[in-house]
Tab-separated table of C-alpha atoms in Angstrom:
chain	number	residue	atom	x	y	z
A	756	MET	CA	48.914	56.059	47.917
A	757	LEU	CA	51.983	55.618	45.997
A	758	ASP	CA	51.478	56.175	42.016
A	759	PHE	CA	53.000	53.354	40.022
A	760	LYS	CA	52.395	55.468	37.105
A	761	GLU	CA	54.862	57.606	37.974
A	762	LEU	CA	57.443	54.656	37.082
A	763	SER	CA	58.029	54.915	33.149
A	764	LYS	CA	55.619	53.052	31.169
A	765	ASP	CA	58.915	50.783	29.408
A	766	GLY	CA	59.503	48.673	33.060
A	767	ASN	CA	62.828	49.697	33.610
A	768	ASP	CA	61.544	51.678	36.541
A	769	PHE	CA	59.608	49.147	37.849
A	770	GLU	CA	62.232	46.236	37.277
A	771	LEU	CA	65.008	48.513	39.353
A	772	LEU	CA	62.526	49.244	41.940
A	773	VAL	CA	61.806	45.495	42.792
A	774	ARG	CA	65.618	44.898	42.234
A	775	GLU	CA	66.130	47.525	45.094
A	776	LEU	CA	63.637	46.168	47.834
A	777	LEU	CA	64.734	42.636	47.265
A	778	PHE	CA	68.384	44.211	47.698
A	779	SER	CA	66.631	45.920	51.443
A	780	MET	CA	65.081	42.671	52.152
A	781	GLY	CA	68.987	40.929	52.159
A	782	PHE	CA	68.770	38.816	48.904
A	783	LYS	CA	71.644	38.453	46.527
A	784	VAL	CA	69.871	39.710	43.374
A	785	TYR	CA	70.945	38.776	39.801
A	786	TRP	CA	69.577	39.920	36.474
A	787	SER	CA	68.873	36.650	34.273
A	788	GLY	CA	68.391	37.700	30.846
A	789	LYS	CA	65.484	39.119	29.191
A	790	GLY	CA	61.856	37.676	29.913
A	791	THR	CA	59.821	36.794	26.229
A	792	ASP	CA	58.132	40.345	27.051
A	793	GLY	CA	61.511	42.307	26.173
A	794	GLY	CA	61.930	42.387	30.045
A	795	LYS	CA	64.551	41.387	32.501
A	796	ASP	CA	63.834	38.720	34.822
A	797	LEU	CA	65.723	38.747	37.807
A	798	LEU	CA	67.133	35.784	40.079
A	799	CYS	CA	67.268	36.220	43.836
A	800	VAL	CA	68.927	33.833	46.669
A	801	GLU	CA	67.506	33.422	49.583
A	802	THR	CA	69.594	32.081	52.462
A	803	PRO	CA	67.377	31.301	55.701
A	804	VAL	CA	68.927	31.510	59.013
A	805	SER	CA	69.286	27.898	60.554
A	806	SER	CA	71.521	26.836	63.935
A	807	ILE	CA	71.993	23.490	61.690
A	808	LEU	CA	72.439	23.884	57.899
A	809	SER	CA	71.695	27.382	55.920
A	810	ILE	CA	70.270	25.685	52.600
A	811	GLU	CA	69.908	28.563	50.078
A	812	LYS	CA	66.375	28.749	48.046
A	813	ARG	CA	66.538	30.272	44.502
A	814	TRP	CA	63.547	32.282	43.527
A	815	LEU	CA	62.823	33.573	39.965
A	816	VAL	CA	61.221	36.967	40.012
A	817	GLN	CA	59.304	38.080	36.912
A	818	CYS	CA	58.054	42.088	37.238
A	819	LYS	CA	55.023	43.048	35.180
A	820	HIS	CA	54.210	46.971	34.998
A	821	ASN	CA	50.597	47.123	33.932
A	822	ALA	CA	49.889	50.191	36.233
A	823	HIS	CA	49.695	52.765	32.928
A	824	ALA	CA	46.862	50.474	31.189
A	825	ASN	CA	45.539	49.729	34.409
A	826	LYS	CA	44.700	45.967	34.101
A	827	ALA	CA	45.681	42.519	35.684
A	828	VAL	CA	48.502	40.517	34.764
A	829	SER	CA	46.843	37.161	32.872
A	830	THR	CA	47.881	33.872	32.800
A	831	SER	CA	48.679	34.549	29.123
A	832	ASP	CA	51.125	37.358	30.156
A	833	LEU	CA	53.524	34.508	31.482
A	834	ASP	CA	55.470	32.130	30.241
A	835	GLU	CA	55.805	28.150	31.153
A	836	ILE	CA	56.496	28.641	34.800
A	837	VAL	CA	57.862	25.643	35.645
A	838	ASP	CA	60.031	25.444	33.017
A	839	SER	CA	61.415	28.741	33.292
A	840	CYS	CA	62.235	28.093	36.971
A	841	SER	CA	63.584	24.499	35.841
A	842	GLN	CA	65.764	26.630	33.585
A	843	TYR	CA	67.536	28.701	35.916
A	844	GLU	CA	67.450	25.813	38.705
A	845	ALA	CA	65.287	27.634	40.713
A	846	THR	CA	62.344	26.354	42.972
A	847	GLY	CA	60.432	29.589	43.807
A	848	TYR	CA	58.493	31.777	41.248
A	849	LEU	CA	57.576	35.472	42.230
A	850	LEU	CA	55.574	37.480	40.261
A	851	VAL	CA	55.668	41.000	40.723
A	852	CYS	CA	53.127	43.379	39.503
A	853	SER	CA	52.177	46.943	39.787
A	854	THR	CA	48.397	46.298	39.495
A	855	TYR	CA	47.390	42.984	40.536
A	856	PRO	CA	46.881	39.405	39.003
A	857	SER	CA	43.824	37.948	37.822
A	858	SER	CA	41.657	35.465	39.573
A	859	LYS	CA	42.940	32.699	37.051
A	860	LEU	CA	46.236	33.805	37.389
A	861	VAL	CA	46.460	33.480	41.312
A	862	ASP	CA	44.526	29.950	40.799
A	863	ARG	CA	47.352	28.891	38.653
A	864	LEU	CA	50.157	30.037	41.359
A	865	ASP	CA	48.447	28.101	43.822
A	866	GLY	CA	48.041	24.898	41.347
A	867	ILE	CA	51.789	25.065	41.292
A	868	THR	CA	52.579	25.284	44.544
A	869	ARG	CA	50.373	22.416	45.588
A	870	ASN	CA	51.946	20.314	42.968
A	871	LYS	CA	54.425	18.580	45.099
A	872	ARG	CA	55.912	17.364	41.885
A	873	ASN	CA	56.735	20.160	40.631
A	874	ASN	CA	59.606	21.236	43.603
A	875	VAL	CA	58.365	24.604	42.719
A	876	SER	CA	56.681	27.412	45.059
A	877	ALA	CA	54.850	30.027	43.317
A	878	THR	CA	53.243	33.351	44.845
A	879	TYR	CA	52.738	36.767	43.974
A	880	TRP	CA	53.104	40.776	45.277
A	881	ASP	CA	50.516	42.978	43.768
A	882	SER	CA	50.408	46.655	44.128
A	883	VAL	CA	48.955	46.741	47.548
A	884	SER	CA	51.822	44.418	48.947
A	885	LEU	CA	54.645	46.647	47.190
A	886	GLU	CA	53.082	49.788	49.059
A	887	ARG	CA	53.022	48.293	52.212
A	888	MET	CA	56.769	46.619	51.964
A	889	LEU	CA	57.887	50.384	50.638
A	890	SER	CA	55.953	51.919	53.964
A	891	THR	CA	58.361	50.937	56.358
A	892	PRO	CA	61.255	53.470	58.182
A	893	LYS	CA	63.675	51.069	56.396
A	894	THR	CA	62.495	50.973	52.914
A	895	TRP	CA	60.949	54.795	52.876
A	896	THR	CA	64.350	56.207	50.876
A	897	ILE	CA	63.664	53.432	48.026
A	898	ALA	CA	59.965	54.896	47.526
A	899	GLN	CA	61.083	58.396	47.612
A	900	ARG	CA	63.545	57.859	45.047
A	901	PHE	CA	61.073	56.130	42.674
A	902	PHE	CA	58.394	57.824	43.691
A	903	PRO	CA	59.367	61.400	43.907
A	904	LYS	CA	55.706	63.053	43.836
A	905	SER	CA	53.509	60.598	45.533
A	906	ALA	CA	55.817	59.159	48.607
A	907	ASN	CA	56.325	63.075	49.169
A	908	GLU	CA	52.751	63.444	49.979
A	909	ILE	CA	52.966	60.428	53.014
A	910	GLY	CA	55.147	59.402	55.238
A	911	TRP	CA	59.222	60.524	55.682
A	912	LYS	CA	60.839	63.134	53.723
A	913	ILE	CA	64.381	62.980	54.139
A	914	TYR	CA	66.562	65.375	52.788
A	915	ALA	CA	70.604	65.171	52.084
A	916	THR	CA	73.034	68.496	53.176
A	917	GLU	CA	76.366	69.176	52.179
A	918	SER	CA	77.776	66.924	54.539
A	919	PRO	CA	77.127	63.057	54.167
A	920	ASN	CA	76.410	62.553	57.800
A	921	ARG	CA	73.455	65.073	58.521
A	922	TRP	CA	70.241	65.125	57.217
A	923	VAL	CA	67.013	67.280	57.409
A	924	VAL	CA	64.120	65.296	57.891
A	925	ASN	CA	60.527	65.996	57.832
A	926	PHE	CA	57.898	63.033	59.729
A	927	LYS	CA	54.468	63.604	60.305
A	928	GLY	CA	54.668	67.054	60.621
A	929	TYR	CA	57.779	67.420	62.210
A	930	TYR	CA	60.589	69.264	60.960
A	931	PHE	CA	64.318	68.368	62.288
A	932	HIS	CA	68.081	67.870	61.836
A	933	LEU	CA	69.318	64.242	62.192
A	934	SER	CA	73.065	63.802	62.306
A	935	ASN	CA	75.472	61.003	63.068
A	936	ARG	CA	78.612	60.976	64.750
A	937	ILE	CA	80.827	58.936	61.964
A	938	GLY	CA	77.826	56.865	59.690
A	939	SER	CA	76.351	58.107	56.467
A	940	TYR	CA	73.139	55.923	56.363
A	941	ALA	CA	69.872	57.843	57.746
A	942	GLU	CA	67.901	54.970	57.335
A	943	LEU	CA	69.566	52.985	60.146
A	944	HIS	CA	67.577	55.794	62.367
A	945	LEU	CA	63.959	56.134	61.125
A	946	SER	CA	62.581	53.195	63.025
A	947	SER	CA	64.092	54.412	66.337
A	948	ILE	CA	62.772	58.195	65.416
A	949	LYS	CA	59.206	56.800	65.077
A	950	SER	CA	59.206	54.952	68.254
A	951	ARG	CA	60.409	58.138	70.108
A	952	ILE	CA	58.439	60.453	68.279
A	953	CYS	CA	55.217	57.993	69.674
A	954	ASP	CA	56.328	58.380	73.076
A	955	LEU	CA	56.694	62.270	72.488
A	956	GLU	CA	53.255	62.225	71.754
A	957	SER	CA	52.001	60.435	74.702
A	958	ILE	CA	52.700	62.892	76.835
A	959	LYS	CA	50.042	64.939	77.501
A	960	VAL	CA	50.164	68.621	77.438
A	961	PRO	CA	47.252	70.807	77.738
A	962	LYS	CA	45.749	72.844	74.356
A	963	LYS	CA	48.432	75.509	72.719
A	964	HIS	CA	51.175	73.550	74.292
A	965	LYS	CA	53.208	71.866	71.832
A	966	LEU	CA	56.170	69.513	72.449
A	967	ARG	CA	58.536	69.729	68.962
A	968	PRO	CA	61.913	67.641	68.323
A	969	ARG	CA	64.343	69.952	67.033
A	970	ALA	CA	67.399	67.626	66.179
A	971	VAL	CA	68.744	64.183	66.826
A	972	TYR	CA	71.987	63.006	66.882
A	973	TYR	CA	73.502	59.557	67.009
A	974	ASP	CA	76.856	58.846	68.543
A	975	ASP	CA	77.524	55.504	66.655
A	976	LYS	CA	81.014	54.840	68.321
A	977	ASN	CA	78.848	54.294	71.752
A	978	GLY	CA	75.488	53.685	70.921
A	979	VAL	CA	74.390	56.800	72.550
A	980	TYR	CA	71.260	58.834	70.909
A	981	THR	CA	70.562	62.629	72.156
A	982	TRP	CA	67.087	64.411	70.986
A	983	TYR	CA	66.847	68.232	71.262
A	984	ILE	CA	63.102	69.167	72.253
A	985	ASP	CA	61.439	72.205	72.984
A	986	TYR	CA	58.519	72.629	75.241
A	987	MET	CA	56.545	75.412	74.162
A	988	TYR	CA	54.044	77.344	75.972
A	989	PRO	CA	51.736	80.337	75.270
A	990	ARG	CA	52.879	83.837	76.937
A	991	GLY	CA	50.702	84.752	79.577
A	992	SER	CA	50.213	80.824	80.822
A	993	LYS	CA	52.156	78.730	83.155
A	994	PRO	CA	54.093	75.840	81.840
A	995	LYS	CA	52.651	72.620	82.787
A	996	LEU	CA	55.684	70.611	82.679
A	997	SER	CA	59.483	71.192	83.519
A	998	ALA	CA	62.308	69.603	81.329
A	999	TYR	CA	63.102	67.406	84.031
A	1000	SER	CA	59.736	65.732	84.006
A	1001	ILE	CA	59.613	65.690	80.336
A	1002	LYS	CA	63.073	63.912	79.930
A	1003	LYS	CA	61.972	61.379	82.812
A	1004	GLU	CA	59.124	60.837	80.995
A	1005	LEU	CA	60.848	59.894	77.885
A	1006	GLY	CA	63.743	57.595	79.654
A	1007	ASP	CA	66.731	60.034	79.802
A	1008	GLY	CA	69.900	58.491	80.591
A	1009	TYR	CA	68.389	54.802	79.967
A	1010	ALA	CA	68.763	52.338	77.184
A	1011	LEU	CA	65.439	51.636	75.447
A	1012	GLU	CA	63.771	48.856	73.409
A	1013	ASP	CA	66.529	49.110	70.932
A	1014	GLY	CA	69.613	48.511	73.030
A	1015	GLN	CA	70.671	52.297	72.867
A	1016	ILE	CA	71.389	54.884	75.243
A	1017	TYR	CA	69.143	57.841	75.077
A	1018	SER	CA	69.818	61.323	76.537
A	1019	PHE	CA	67.209	64.313	76.034
A	1020	ASP	CA	68.450	67.815	75.565
A	1021	VAL	CA	64.999	69.632	76.563
A	1022	HIS	CA	64.412	73.351	76.458
A	1023	VAL	CA	61.233	75.637	77.723
A	1024	TYR	CA	60.110	78.520	76.121
A	1025	ASP	CA	56.739	80.617	75.978
A	1026	TYR	CA	55.527	82.011	72.531
A	1027	LEU	CA	53.756	84.987	71.391
A	1028	GLU	CA	50.971	83.431	69.091
A	1029	ILE	CA	49.637	86.548	67.556
A	1030	SER	CA	53.088	87.288	66.690
A	1031	ASP	CA	53.335	87.800	62.613
A	1032	HIS	CA	56.504	86.272	62.868
A	1033	PHE	CA	55.180	83.011	65.130
A	1034	ASP	CA	56.149	79.731	63.454
A	1035	GLU	CA	56.318	76.561	65.728
A	1036	ASP	CA	59.461	75.813	63.321
A	1037	HIS	CA	60.724	79.108	62.937
A	1038	TYR	CA	64.674	78.771	62.060
A	1039	ASN	CA	65.165	80.661	65.346
A	1040	TYR	CA	64.564	77.832	67.025
A	1041	TYR	CA	67.077	75.751	65.275
A	1042	GLN	CA	69.930	78.553	63.716
A	1043	PRO	CA	71.797	79.213	67.109
A	1044	TYR	CA	72.005	75.357	67.557
A	1045	VAL	CA	72.899	74.061	64.493
A	1046	ARG	CA	76.852	73.255	65.578
A	1047	ASP	CA	75.445	71.358	68.795
A	1048	PHE	CA	72.725	69.388	66.577
A	1049	SER	CA	75.281	68.327	64.522
A	1050	LEU	CA	78.266	67.453	67.175
A	1051	GLY	CA	75.787	66.086	69.748
A	1052	PHE	CA	76.773	68.976	72.204
A	1053	GLU	CA	74.376	70.438	75.158
A	1054	ARG	CA	72.268	73.473	74.184
A	1055	LYS	CA	73.168	76.686	76.255
A	1056	SER	CA	70.301	78.896	77.304
A	1057	ARG	CA	69.179	81.580	75.382
């Protein structure tokens, strides 16, 4: 779980977090000025996609950070919602809180929405909603930025390198390199990586046989992913899969559900489990191929 107590007590971090989340969702976001509690309200503009006419909707967003006090947001914590919306010509009101709204406040928001004379829609995001929205591949880097402790206990961990188009990723216990040919954004690939990891885990292998991703390279000029995967089996036994069968199972050479073409570079190794130096993610599985990983080249057998 994300710990909202990692955010500063004054609410500034929480307001910035909400702003970044709204940006990631495609809203235009502006500071509207200070609210009655000294915090800054946000205005965000939503433009739904329409084949006829896209009509903007303005939302007044108020942030309430009560995580340190561990208390609900009550009706007394808010201004007169309809009047505030009218002031900013907003037809939507969004309360975002790091805890949860009281039942009376929920009823008040529902009542505003039901009253057609107001022409205002009112709703809320609580801490559970926020965590769900921040726990996606697209938004996980935001979670890591604002929750450096609790975010690193779950999900994605993405580390920058000295190159703007290269990263090191830790996801579900897999450690691998990630490189773009040109672009400098890692977030674009996280949904794809999650899907391919699921595909990899669906391949049945005997006990102590391991499939480990080592790197992912994306040729963003041509829309081609290259995955580097090791199939490891205990020394003294026989491999149950070949590099060819693994590549075929993963869809080598085909465009998959995201429209990108995938290529898989698979190496097969035996390993000595009783060795003091054995680690399924030992640097020897990476270091000789760092240049190949960063340029999308095929690995040569050692």
